[in-house]
Tab-separated table of C-alpha atoms in Angstrom:
chain	number	residue	atom	x	y	z
A	139	MET	CA	139.998	70.862	209.048
A	140	GLN	CA	137.330	69.679	206.679
A	141	GLU	CA	138.012	72.576	204.369
A	142	GLN	CA	141.713	71.752	204.388
A	143	MET	CA	140.956	68.162	203.523
A	144	GLU	CA	138.769	69.284	200.598
A	145	LYS	CA	141.542	71.477	199.357
A	146	LEU	CA	143.984	68.579	199.553
A	147	GLU	CA	141.618	66.445	197.494
A	148	ASP	CA	141.294	69.156	194.921
A	149	LEU	CA	145.070	69.372	194.780
A	150	ARG	CA	145.382	65.626	194.206
A	151	GLU	CA	142.802	65.765	191.387
A	152	THR	CA	144.664	68.647	189.785
A	153	ILE	CA	147.925	66.687	189.906
A	154	ALA	CA	146.208	63.681	188.341
A	155	ARG	CA	144.780	65.839	185.573
A	156	LEU	CA	148.228	67.311	184.956
A	157	ASP	CA	149.666	63.821	184.668
A	158	SER	CA	146.947	62.838	182.187
A	159	VAL	CA	147.589	65.969	180.132
A	160	GLU	CA	151.317	65.220	180.041
A	161	GLY	CA	150.537	61.677	178.910
A	162	GLU	CA	148.278	62.943	176.113
A	163	LYS	CA	151.011	65.364	175.086
A	164	ASN	CA	153.570	62.605	174.863
A	165	ARG	CA	151.156	60.447	172.862
A	166	ALA	CA	150.521	63.324	170.432
A	167	ILE	CA	154.271	63.818	169.963
A	168	ASN	CA	154.704	60.119	169.337
A	169	GLU	CA	151.834	60.118	166.819
A	170	ARG	CA	153.395	63.087	165.020
A	171	SER	CA	156.754	61.355	164.730
A	172	GLU	CA	155.014	58.218	163.470
A	173	ILE	CA	153.114	60.232	160.850
A	174	LYS	CA	156.364	61.835	159.661
A	175	GLN	CA	158.003	58.443	159.421
A	176	VAL	CA	155.064	57.045	157.439
A	177	ALA	CA	155.166	60.009	155.049
A	178	HIS	CA	158.926	59.597	154.597
A	179	GLU	CA	158.503	55.891	153.904
A	180	ALA	CA	155.735	56.657	151.390
A	181	ASN	CA	157.958	59.165	149.582
A	182	MET	CA	160.855	56.731	149.518
A	183	LYS	CA	158.571	54.013	148.197
A	184	ALA	CA	157.246	56.316	145.461
A	185	ARG	CA	160.791	57.320	144.525
A	186	ASP	CA	161.895	53.709	144.428
A	187	GLU	CA	158.943	52.820	142.242
A	188	ILE	CA	159.513	55.808	139.911
A	189	THR	CA	163.099	54.754	139.064
A	190	PRO	CA	162.911	51.115	137.994
A	191	ARG	CA	165.331	49.315	135.733
A	192	LYS	CA	163.240	49.952	132.621
A	193	SER	CA	163.252	53.700	133.158
A	194	SER	CA	167.048	53.601	133.599
A	195	GLU	CA	167.384	51.750	130.298
A	196	LEU	CA	165.107	54.260	128.603
A	197	TYR	CA	167.115	57.109	130.059
A	198	ALA	CA	170.321	55.494	128.763
A	199	GLU	CA	168.839	55.220	125.264
A	200	VAL	CA	167.635	58.815	125.409
A	201	ARG	CA	171.109	59.872	126.562
A	202	THR	CA	172.760	58.081	123.610
A	203	LEU	CA	170.300	59.715	121.227
A	204	LYS	CA	171.056	63.097	122.784
A	205	GLU	CA	174.788	62.459	122.379
A	206	LEU	CA	174.263	61.591	118.704
A	207	LEU	CA	172.214	64.744	118.237
A	208	THR	CA	174.880	66.856	119.968
A	209	ASN	CA	177.572	65.326	117.725
A	210	LYS	CA	175.498	66.112	114.653
A	211	GLN	CA	174.882	69.613	115.959
A	212	GLU	CA	178.637	70.074	116.390
A	213	ASP	CA	179.132	68.850	112.811
A	214	LEU	CA	176.480	71.325	111.739
A	215	LYS	CA	178.284	74.093	113.618
A	216	ILE	CA	181.534	73.170	111.831
A	217	LYS	CA	179.699	73.249	108.489
A	218	ASP	CA	178.173	76.598	109.417
A	219	LYS	CA	181.641	77.910	110.241
A	220	ASN	CA	182.938	76.703	106.863
A	221	ILE	CA	179.947	78.278	105.121
A	222	SER	CA	180.491	81.527	107.056
A	223	SER	CA	184.181	81.509	106.049
A	224	LEU	CA	183.141	80.927	102.440
A	225	LYS	CA	180.637	83.765	102.775
A	226	LEU	CA	183.415	85.993	104.113
A	227	GLU	CA	185.595	85.080	101.140
A	228	LEU	CA	182.634	85.783	98.871
A	229	GLU	CA	182.204	89.168	100.554
A	230	LYS	CA	185.913	89.795	99.999
A	231	ALA	CA	185.482	88.850	96.353
A	232	LYS	CA	182.497	91.191	96.139
A	233	SER	CA	184.579	93.934	97.732
A	234	TYR	CA	187.302	93.228	95.158
A	235	ASN	CA	184.655	93.433	92.436
A	236	LEU	CA	183.523	96.709	93.911
A	237	LYS	CA	187.129	97.873	94.013
A	238	ILE	CA	187.509	96.868	90.365
A	239	ALA	CA	184.331	98.768	89.563
A	240	VAL	CA	185.750	101.749	91.428
A	241	ASN	CA	189.013	101.362	89.526
A	242	ASP	CA	187.046	101.112	86.288
A	243	ALA	CA	185.166	104.220	87.298
A	244	SER	CA	188.460	105.906	88.193
A	245	SER	CA	189.914	104.779	84.854
A	246	GLY	CA	186.769	106.161	83.233
A	247	GLN	CA	187.333	109.368	85.160
A	248	VAL	CA	190.960	109.346	84.034
A	249	LYS	CA	189.750	108.818	80.475
A	250	GLU	CA	187.288	111.639	81.004
A	251	ARG	CA	190.207	113.702	82.274
A	252	PHE	CA	192.168	112.647	79.210
A	253	SER	CA	189.312	113.581	76.883
A	254	PRO	CA	189.701	117.357	77.458
A	255	LEU	CA	193.473	116.888	77.137
A	256	LYS	CA	192.928	115.055	73.862
A	257	ALA	CA	190.504	117.751	72.735
A	258	PHE	CA	193.042	120.354	73.790
A	259	LYS	CA	195.716	118.442	71.880
A	260	ILE	CA	193.481	118.337	68.797
A	261	ARG	CA	192.715	122.029	69.158
A	262	LEU	CA	196.400	122.686	69.698
A	263	THR	CA	197.381	120.749	66.573
A	264	ASP	CA	194.676	122.574	64.598
A	265	TRP	CA	195.834	125.881	66.000
A	266	LEU	CA	199.473	125.027	65.231
A	267	SER	CA	198.563	124.040	61.693
A	268	ASN	CA	196.582	127.265	61.320
A	269	PHE	CA	199.451	129.153	62.914
A	270	LYS	CA	201.981	127.582	60.547
A	271	ARG	CA	199.704	128.325	57.624
A	272	ARG	CA	199.283	131.904	58.823
A	273	VAL	CA	203.061	132.240	59.296
A	274	GLN	CA	203.610	130.863	55.806
A	275	GLU	CA	201.022	133.298	54.461
A	276	LEU	CA	202.683	136.170	56.318
A	277	GLU	CA	206.102	135.071	55.077
A	278	ASP	CA	204.780	134.851	51.526
A	279	GLU	CA	203.100	138.215	51.930
A	280	LEU	CA	206.298	139.653	53.380
A	281	GLU	CA	208.297	138.182	50.522
A	282	ASN	CA	205.812	139.594	48.037
A	283	ARG	CA	205.935	142.940	49.787
A	284	LYS	CA	209.712	142.817	49.753
A	285	LEU	CA	209.630	142.056	46.029
A	286	SER	CA	207.083	144.803	45.420
A	287	GLU	CA	209.100	147.112	47.633
A	288	SER	CA	212.267	146.309	45.718
A	289	LYS	CA	210.374	146.877	42.485
A	290	ILE	CA	209.006	150.167	43.845
A	291	PHE	CA	212.492	151.121	44.986
A	292	ASP	CA	213.954	150.262	41.586
A	293	ALA	CA	211.165	152.213	39.900
A	294	TRP	CA	211.768	155.062	42.311
A	295	LEU	CA	215.500	154.989	41.498
A	296	SER	CA	214.784	154.942	37.762
A	297	LYS	CA	212.252	157.734	38.154
A	298	SER	CA	214.677	159.725	40.283
A	299	ARG	CA	217.358	159.247	37.600
A	300	GLN	CA	214.837	160.326	34.968
A	301	PHE	CA	213.894	163.255	37.158
A	302	GLU	CA	217.562	164.257	37.452
A	303	GLU	CA	217.991	163.925	33.699
A	304	ILE	CA	214.849	165.986	33.111
A	305	LYS	CA	216.098	168.569	35.602
A	306	ILE	CA	219.395	168.689	33.723
A	307	GLU	CA	217.554	168.980	30.420
A	308	LEU	CA	215.343	171.661	31.902
A	309	LYS	CA	218.380	173.576	33.126
A	310	GLU	CA	220.003	173.170	29.719
A	311	SER	CA	216.838	174.335	27.982
A	312	LEU	CA	216.594	177.284	30.380
A	313	LEU	CA	220.221	178.138	29.680
A	314	GLU	CA	219.572	177.751	25.978
A	315	ILE	CA	216.481	179.955	26.230
A	316	ALA	CA	218.458	182.528	28.180
A	317	SER	CA	221.243	182.399	25.580
A	318	LEU	CA	218.681	182.679	22.792
A	319	HIS	CA	217.093	185.684	24.550
A	320	GLU	CA	220.511	187.253	24.814
A	321	LYS	CA	221.231	186.511	21.186
A	322	LEU	CA	217.850	187.887	20.226
A	323	GLU	CA	218.410	191.066	22.163
A	324	SER	CA	221.917	191.456	20.828
A	325	LEU	CA	220.763	190.869	17.320
A	326	GLY	CA	217.901	193.287	17.859
A	327	THR	CA	220.255	196.031	19.022
A	328	SER	CA	223.000	195.312	16.492
A	329	TYR	CA	220.806	195.086	13.509
A	330	ASN	CA	218.430	197.885	14.420
A	331	GLY	CA	217.955	199.953	11.279
A	332	LYS	CA	220.309	197.971	9.074
A	333	ILE	CA	219.737	195.193	6.641
A	334	LYS	CA	216.986	193.264	8.046
A	335	SER	CA	216.513	190.332	5.883
A	336	PRO	CA	219.238	187.989	7.176
A	337	ALA	CA	218.796	189.286	10.723
A	338	GLU	CA	215.115	188.802	10.568
A	339	LYS	CA	215.679	185.397	9.294
A	340	GLU	CA	218.065	184.763	12.111
A	341	ILE	CA	215.596	186.251	14.591
A	342	GLU	CA	212.797	184.217	13.216
A	343	LYS	CA	214.981	181.187	13.497
A	344	ILE	CA	215.891	182.073	17.049
A	345	LYS	CA	212.271	182.807	17.880
A	346	SER	CA	211.263	179.476	16.461
A	347	GLU	CA	214.012	177.814	18.464
A	348	LEU	CA	212.916	179.827	21.480
A	349	LYS	CA	209.391	178.707	20.933
A	350	LEU	CA	210.557	175.107	20.604
A	351	ALA	CA	212.659	175.558	23.705
A	352	LYS	CA	209.653	176.908	25.610
A	353	GLU	CA	207.555	174.026	24.388
A	354	ASN	CA	210.313	171.663	25.388
A	355	GLU	CA	210.452	173.441	28.735
A	356	LYS	CA	206.727	172.990	29.184
A	357	ILE	CA	207.004	169.360	28.196
A	358	VAL	CA	209.961	168.862	30.525
A	359	SER	CA	208.200	170.700	33.354
A	360	SER	CA	205.092	168.602	32.811
A	361	LYS	CA	207.240	165.471	32.788
A	362	ALA	CA	209.016	166.701	35.898
A	363	LYS	CA	205.694	167.348	37.588
A	364	ALA	CA	204.429	163.934	36.565
A	365	LEU	CA	207.649	162.351	37.793
A	366	LYS	CA	207.399	164.318	41.013
A	367	ASP	CA	203.841	163.121	41.534
A	368	GLU	CA	204.860	159.586	40.673
A	369	MET	CA	207.827	159.817	43.067
A	370	SER	CA	205.533	161.076	45.838
A	371	LEU	CA	203.241	158.129	45.129
A	372	LEU	CA	206.240	155.804	45.226
A	373	LYS	CA	207.345	157.381	48.510
A	374	ASN	CA	203.856	156.848	49.942
A	375	GLY	CA	203.890	153.270	48.667
A	376	MET	CA	207.316	152.694	50.221
A	377	LYS	CA	206.071	154.227	53.465
A	378	LEU	CA	203.001	152.002	53.426
A	379	ALA	CA	205.185	149.009	52.545
A	380	ASN	CA	207.508	149.810	55.459
A	381	GLU	CA	204.524	150.170	57.800
A	382	ALA	CA	203.091	146.880	56.533
A	383	GLU	CA	206.494	145.264	56.948
A	384	GLU	CA	206.690	146.593	60.497
A	385	LYS	CA	203.185	145.312	61.215
A	386	SER	CA	204.086	141.950	59.716
A	387	ARG	CA	207.254	141.839	61.797
A	388	ARG	CA	205.290	142.682	64.949
A	389	ALA	CA	202.642	140.096	64.092
A	390	LEU	CA	205.406	137.579	63.442
A	391	ASP	CA	206.995	138.422	66.793
A	392	ASP	CA	203.592	138.063	68.526
A	393	LEU	CA	203.031	134.781	66.760
A	394	THR	CA	206.500	133.630	67.791
A	395	LEU	CA	205.770	134.488	71.434
A	396	ALA	CA	202.391	132.788	71.202
A	397	LEU	CA	204.064	129.800	69.598
A	398	LYS	CA	206.572	129.647	72.465
A	399	GLU	CA	203.762	129.845	75.039
A	400	VAL	CA	201.768	127.218	73.193
A	401	ALA	CA	204.873	125.051	72.909
A	402	SER	CA	205.459	125.335	76.683
A	403	GLU	CA	201.783	124.576	77.369
A	404	ALA	CA	201.967	121.697	74.912
A	405	SER	CA	205.059	120.317	76.674
A	406	GLU	CA	203.307	120.611	80.055
A	407	ALA	CA	200.204	118.984	78.609
A	408	LYS	CA	202.392	116.267	77.119
A	409	LYS	CA	204.021	115.691	80.516
A	410	LYS	CA	200.595	115.554	82.181
A	411	LEU	CA	199.381	113.230	79.450
A	412	SER	CA	202.374	110.936	79.916
A	413	ALA	CA	201.822	110.963	83.713
A	414	LYS	CA	198.135	110.198	83.245
A	415	GLN	CA	198.977	107.466	80.735
A	416	LEU	CA	201.409	105.987	83.263
A	417	GLU	CA	198.726	106.220	85.959
A	418	LEU	CA	196.223	104.619	83.593
A	419	GLY	CA	198.705	101.828	82.892
A	420	LEU	CA	199.148	101.240	86.625
A	421	VAL	CA	195.374	101.256	87.115
A	422	LYS	CA	194.940	98.799	84.245
A	423	LYS	CA	197.671	96.588	85.701
A	424	GLU	CA	196.043	96.716	89.143
A	425	ALA	CA	192.663	95.957	87.566
A	426	GLY	CA	194.200	92.982	85.763
A	427	ASP	CA	195.755	91.738	89.000
A	428	LEU	CA	192.428	92.164	90.778
A	429	LYS	CA	190.622	90.319	88.000
A	430	ASP	CA	193.128	87.455	88.231
A	431	PHE	CA	192.720	87.404	92.013
A	432	ILE	CA	188.927	87.411	91.670
A	433	LYS	CA	189.121	84.611	89.126
A	434	SER	CA	191.293	82.507	91.454
A	435	THR	CA	188.997	83.383	94.383
A	436	LYS	CA	185.952	82.391	92.350
A	437	ASP	CA	187.596	79.097	91.389
A	438	ARG	CA	188.539	78.442	95.020
A	439	TYR	CA	185.073	79.454	96.154
A	440	LYS	CA	183.545	77.160	93.532
A	441	MET	CA	185.736	74.299	94.784
A	442	PHE	CA	184.729	75.032	98.386
A	443	LEU	CA	181.113	75.303	97.295
A	444	ASP	CA	181.259	71.932	95.555
A	445	GLU	CA	182.826	70.395	98.649
A	446	ALA	CA	180.186	72.074	100.808
A	447	LYS	CA	177.461	70.749	98.502
A	448	LYS	CA	178.903	67.244	98.751
A	449	GLU	CA	179.162	67.522	102.520
A	450	THR	CA	175.655	68.981	102.652
A	451	GLU	CA	174.337	66.079	100.605
A	452	LEU	CA	176.156	63.642	102.881
A	453	TYR	CA	174.825	65.500	105.886
A	454	ARG	CA	171.310	65.429	104.396
A	455	LYS	CA	171.512	61.672	103.880
A	456	THR	CA	172.936	61.231	107.376
A	457	THR	CA	170.187	63.461	108.731
A	458	GLU	CA	167.527	61.428	106.957
A	459	ARG	CA	169.040	58.214	108.305
A	460	LEU	CA	169.233	59.686	111.781
A	461	LYS	CA	165.706	60.973	111.394
A	462	LEU	CA	164.497	57.473	110.527
A	463	GLU	CA	166.446	56.056	113.457
A	464	ALA	CA	165.077	58.810	115.671
A	465	ASP	CA	161.532	58.050	114.473
A	466	GLU	CA	162.049	54.365	115.221
A	467	ALA	CA	163.579	55.195	118.589
A	468	LEU	CA	160.742	57.637	119.193
A	469	SER	CA	158.116	55.016	118.409
A	470	ALA	CA	159.920	52.559	120.706
A	471	TRP	CA	160.265	55.279	123.282
A	472	ASN	CA	156.562	56.105	122.948
A	473	GLY	CA	155.691	52.464	123.701
A	474	LYS	CA	158.055	52.419	126.632
A	475	GLU	CA	156.827	55.819	127.653
A	476	MET	CA	153.236	54.559	127.736
A	477	SER	CA	154.234	51.772	130.106
A	478	PHE	CA	156.349	54.251	131.994
A	479	VAL	CA	153.367	56.628	132.170
A	480	VAL	CA	151.162	53.789	133.460
A	481	CYS	CA	153.756	53.041	136.132
A	482	ILE	CA	153.980	56.714	136.964
A	483	LYS	CA	150.190	56.940	137.191
A	484	GLU	CA	150.094	53.954	139.545
A	485	VAL	CA	152.875	55.458	141.632
A	486	GLN	CA	151.088	58.804	141.580
A	487	GLU	CA	147.869	57.123	142.750
A	488	GLU	CA	149.762	55.382	145.571
A	489	ARG	CA	151.480	58.650	146.313
A	490	ASP	CA	148.124	60.449	146.354
A	491	LEU	CA	146.779	57.815	148.768
A	492	ALA	CA	149.872	58.208	150.931
A	493	LEU	CA	149.502	61.968	150.748
A	494	HIS	CA	145.824	61.614	151.651
A	495	GLU	CA	146.736	59.445	154.635
A	496	ALA	CA	149.527	61.860	155.497
A	497	THR	CA	147.016	64.701	155.256
A	498	LYS	CA	144.656	62.850	157.589
A	499	LEU	CA	147.528	62.134	159.955
A	500	ASN	CA	148.587	65.759	159.711
A	501	GLU	CA	145.041	66.845	160.506
A	502	SER	CA	144.918	64.451	163.440
A	503	LEU	CA	148.333	65.751	164.478
A	504	LYS	CA	147.011	69.269	164.283
A	505	ALA	CA	143.972	68.201	166.324
A	506	SER	CA	146.258	66.523	168.881
A	507	GLU	CA	148.405	69.642	168.921
A	508	GLN	CA	145.287	71.676	169.507
A	509	ARG	CA	144.292	69.267	172.280
A	510	SER	CA	147.837	69.474	173.620
A	511	ASN	CA	147.679	73.244	173.519
A	512	ALA	CA	144.299	73.152	175.290
A	513	ALA	CA	145.733	70.710	177.859
A	514	ARG	CA	148.773	72.929	178.238
A	515	GLU	CA	146.547	75.916	178.861
A	516	GLU	CA	144.479	73.882	181.292
A	517	ASN	CA	147.733	72.698	182.906
A	518	TYR	CA	148.806	76.294	183.269
A	519	LYS	CA	145.448	77.061	184.837
A	520	LEU	CA	145.735	74.022	187.135
A	521	ARG	CA	149.246	75.072	188.097
A	522	ASP	CA	147.895	78.478	189.011
A	523	ILE	CA	145.110	76.810	190.978
A	524	LEU	CA	147.707	74.474	192.551
A	525	LYS	CA	149.871	77.399	193.511
A	526	LYS	CA	146.864	79.057	195.055
A	527	ALA	CA	145.949	75.807	196.828
A	528	ILE	CA	149.528	75.393	198.069
A	529	ASN	CA	149.483	78.926	199.324
A	530	GLU	CA	146.135	78.285	200.982
A	531	ALA	CA	147.466	74.967	202.364
A	532	ASN	CA	150.469	76.780	203.762
A	533	VAL	CA	148.144	79.326	205.295
A	534	ALA	CA	145.941	76.486	206.599
A	535	LYS	CA	149.026	74.690	207.907
A	536	ALA	CA	150.130	77.835	209.678
A	537	ALA	CA	146.601	78.211	211.088
A	538	GLY	CA	146.661	74.514	212.095
A	539	ASP	CA	149.985	75.038	213.865
A	540	VAL	CA	148.527	78.031	215.649
A	541	ALA	CA	145.402	75.982	216.520
A	542	ARG	CA	147.609	73.071	217.642
A	543	GLN	CA	149.583	75.390	219.891
A	544	GLU	CA	146.356	76.777	221.197
A	545	ASN	CA	145.075	73.225	221.778
A	546	CYS	CA	148.295	72.386	223.574
A	547	GLN	CA	147.966	75.432	225.697
A	548	LEU	CA	144.331	74.555	226.351
A	549	LYS	CA	145.337	70.995	227.231
A	550	ASP	CA	148.023	72.340	229.546
A	551	CYS	CA	145.520	74.657	231.132
A	552	LEU	CA	143.047	71.819	231.498
A	553	ASN	CA	145.693	69.596	233.005
A	554	ILE	CA	146.632	72.326	235.415
A	555	THR	CA	143.059	72.941	236.372
A	556	GLY	CA	142.213	69.262	236.616
């Protein structure tokens, strides 16, 4: 019984300790909530002190300055766009200048192409003049050869007539010689042995005539030979003249064909030259149009540039004015900022103090949590002990019931025996 009573006392103490631990736990939770509330109030106070009326006014001024700067930046962007458009037009003008240079180069190339055509034309005119001169020389030579040929032919005709006459004379002299020989023979036979004086005279006369006839025959034969040689020479000359005339005719035909070919080439070259001249005219016209366009573009660009310079000057003056205003606003802002910084420092100091207190409270909260955890562990241990004690109490109660029954039985037995 005494042991059971001790166990009951232990159980009561354990319950009291559990109640105290629960109370400490509740106090720690309350302290934690209070610390959180204090920290929240400190943060709210710091926030309220950081945003006073002066800081709002300063922020409004800064906002207006920012708006002015953004407006000026937009104006600058517009100016940059205008300048970029002007630069694009300048690039276009440069490209047109380059195109003109290319056209000039192409016109130079066309002129270079024309230069061989012109040289060919000059050579062609020189060749044509030489050809005409050569044709004239050949025609003159042909005319001279024709004249010489006609003269040779006339001489050949006269010589042939002379040759015929000489042949006739030679035949006549031969006939005369033959007749004289016959007369001489007849006289020799008829007057053989008779009176000789007149016959001899006649014979001598005939002999002398025969001698003259022979001499004439020799002369005529020599003349005939000379005429024959001269006629052969004339024939050779006529043959050579005919060959030369044929050569001249062939050369004239070749020159005529060459002249036709050259004339066709000259016509083609003339057509090409006219086409190239037309192309050169078009190129010159296009170059003139491009130059006019470049001139107008330059004038327009100059006008835009003057306007841009004026606007840039205005913008520079506006920028200087805004810079002065910004410097003044900056100096004012610096003064306000110093006071604002002082306020911020004070608020930061208060905030640091609040944070320090919050840190202390947090540390105490952690300590209370640790104590709460230790109490919870001890509570768990006490619960285990309590469970064991309850179990033991139940066992003791059961034993007490058994002992009570036994006592009752003993009392009954004692009553019976008594």
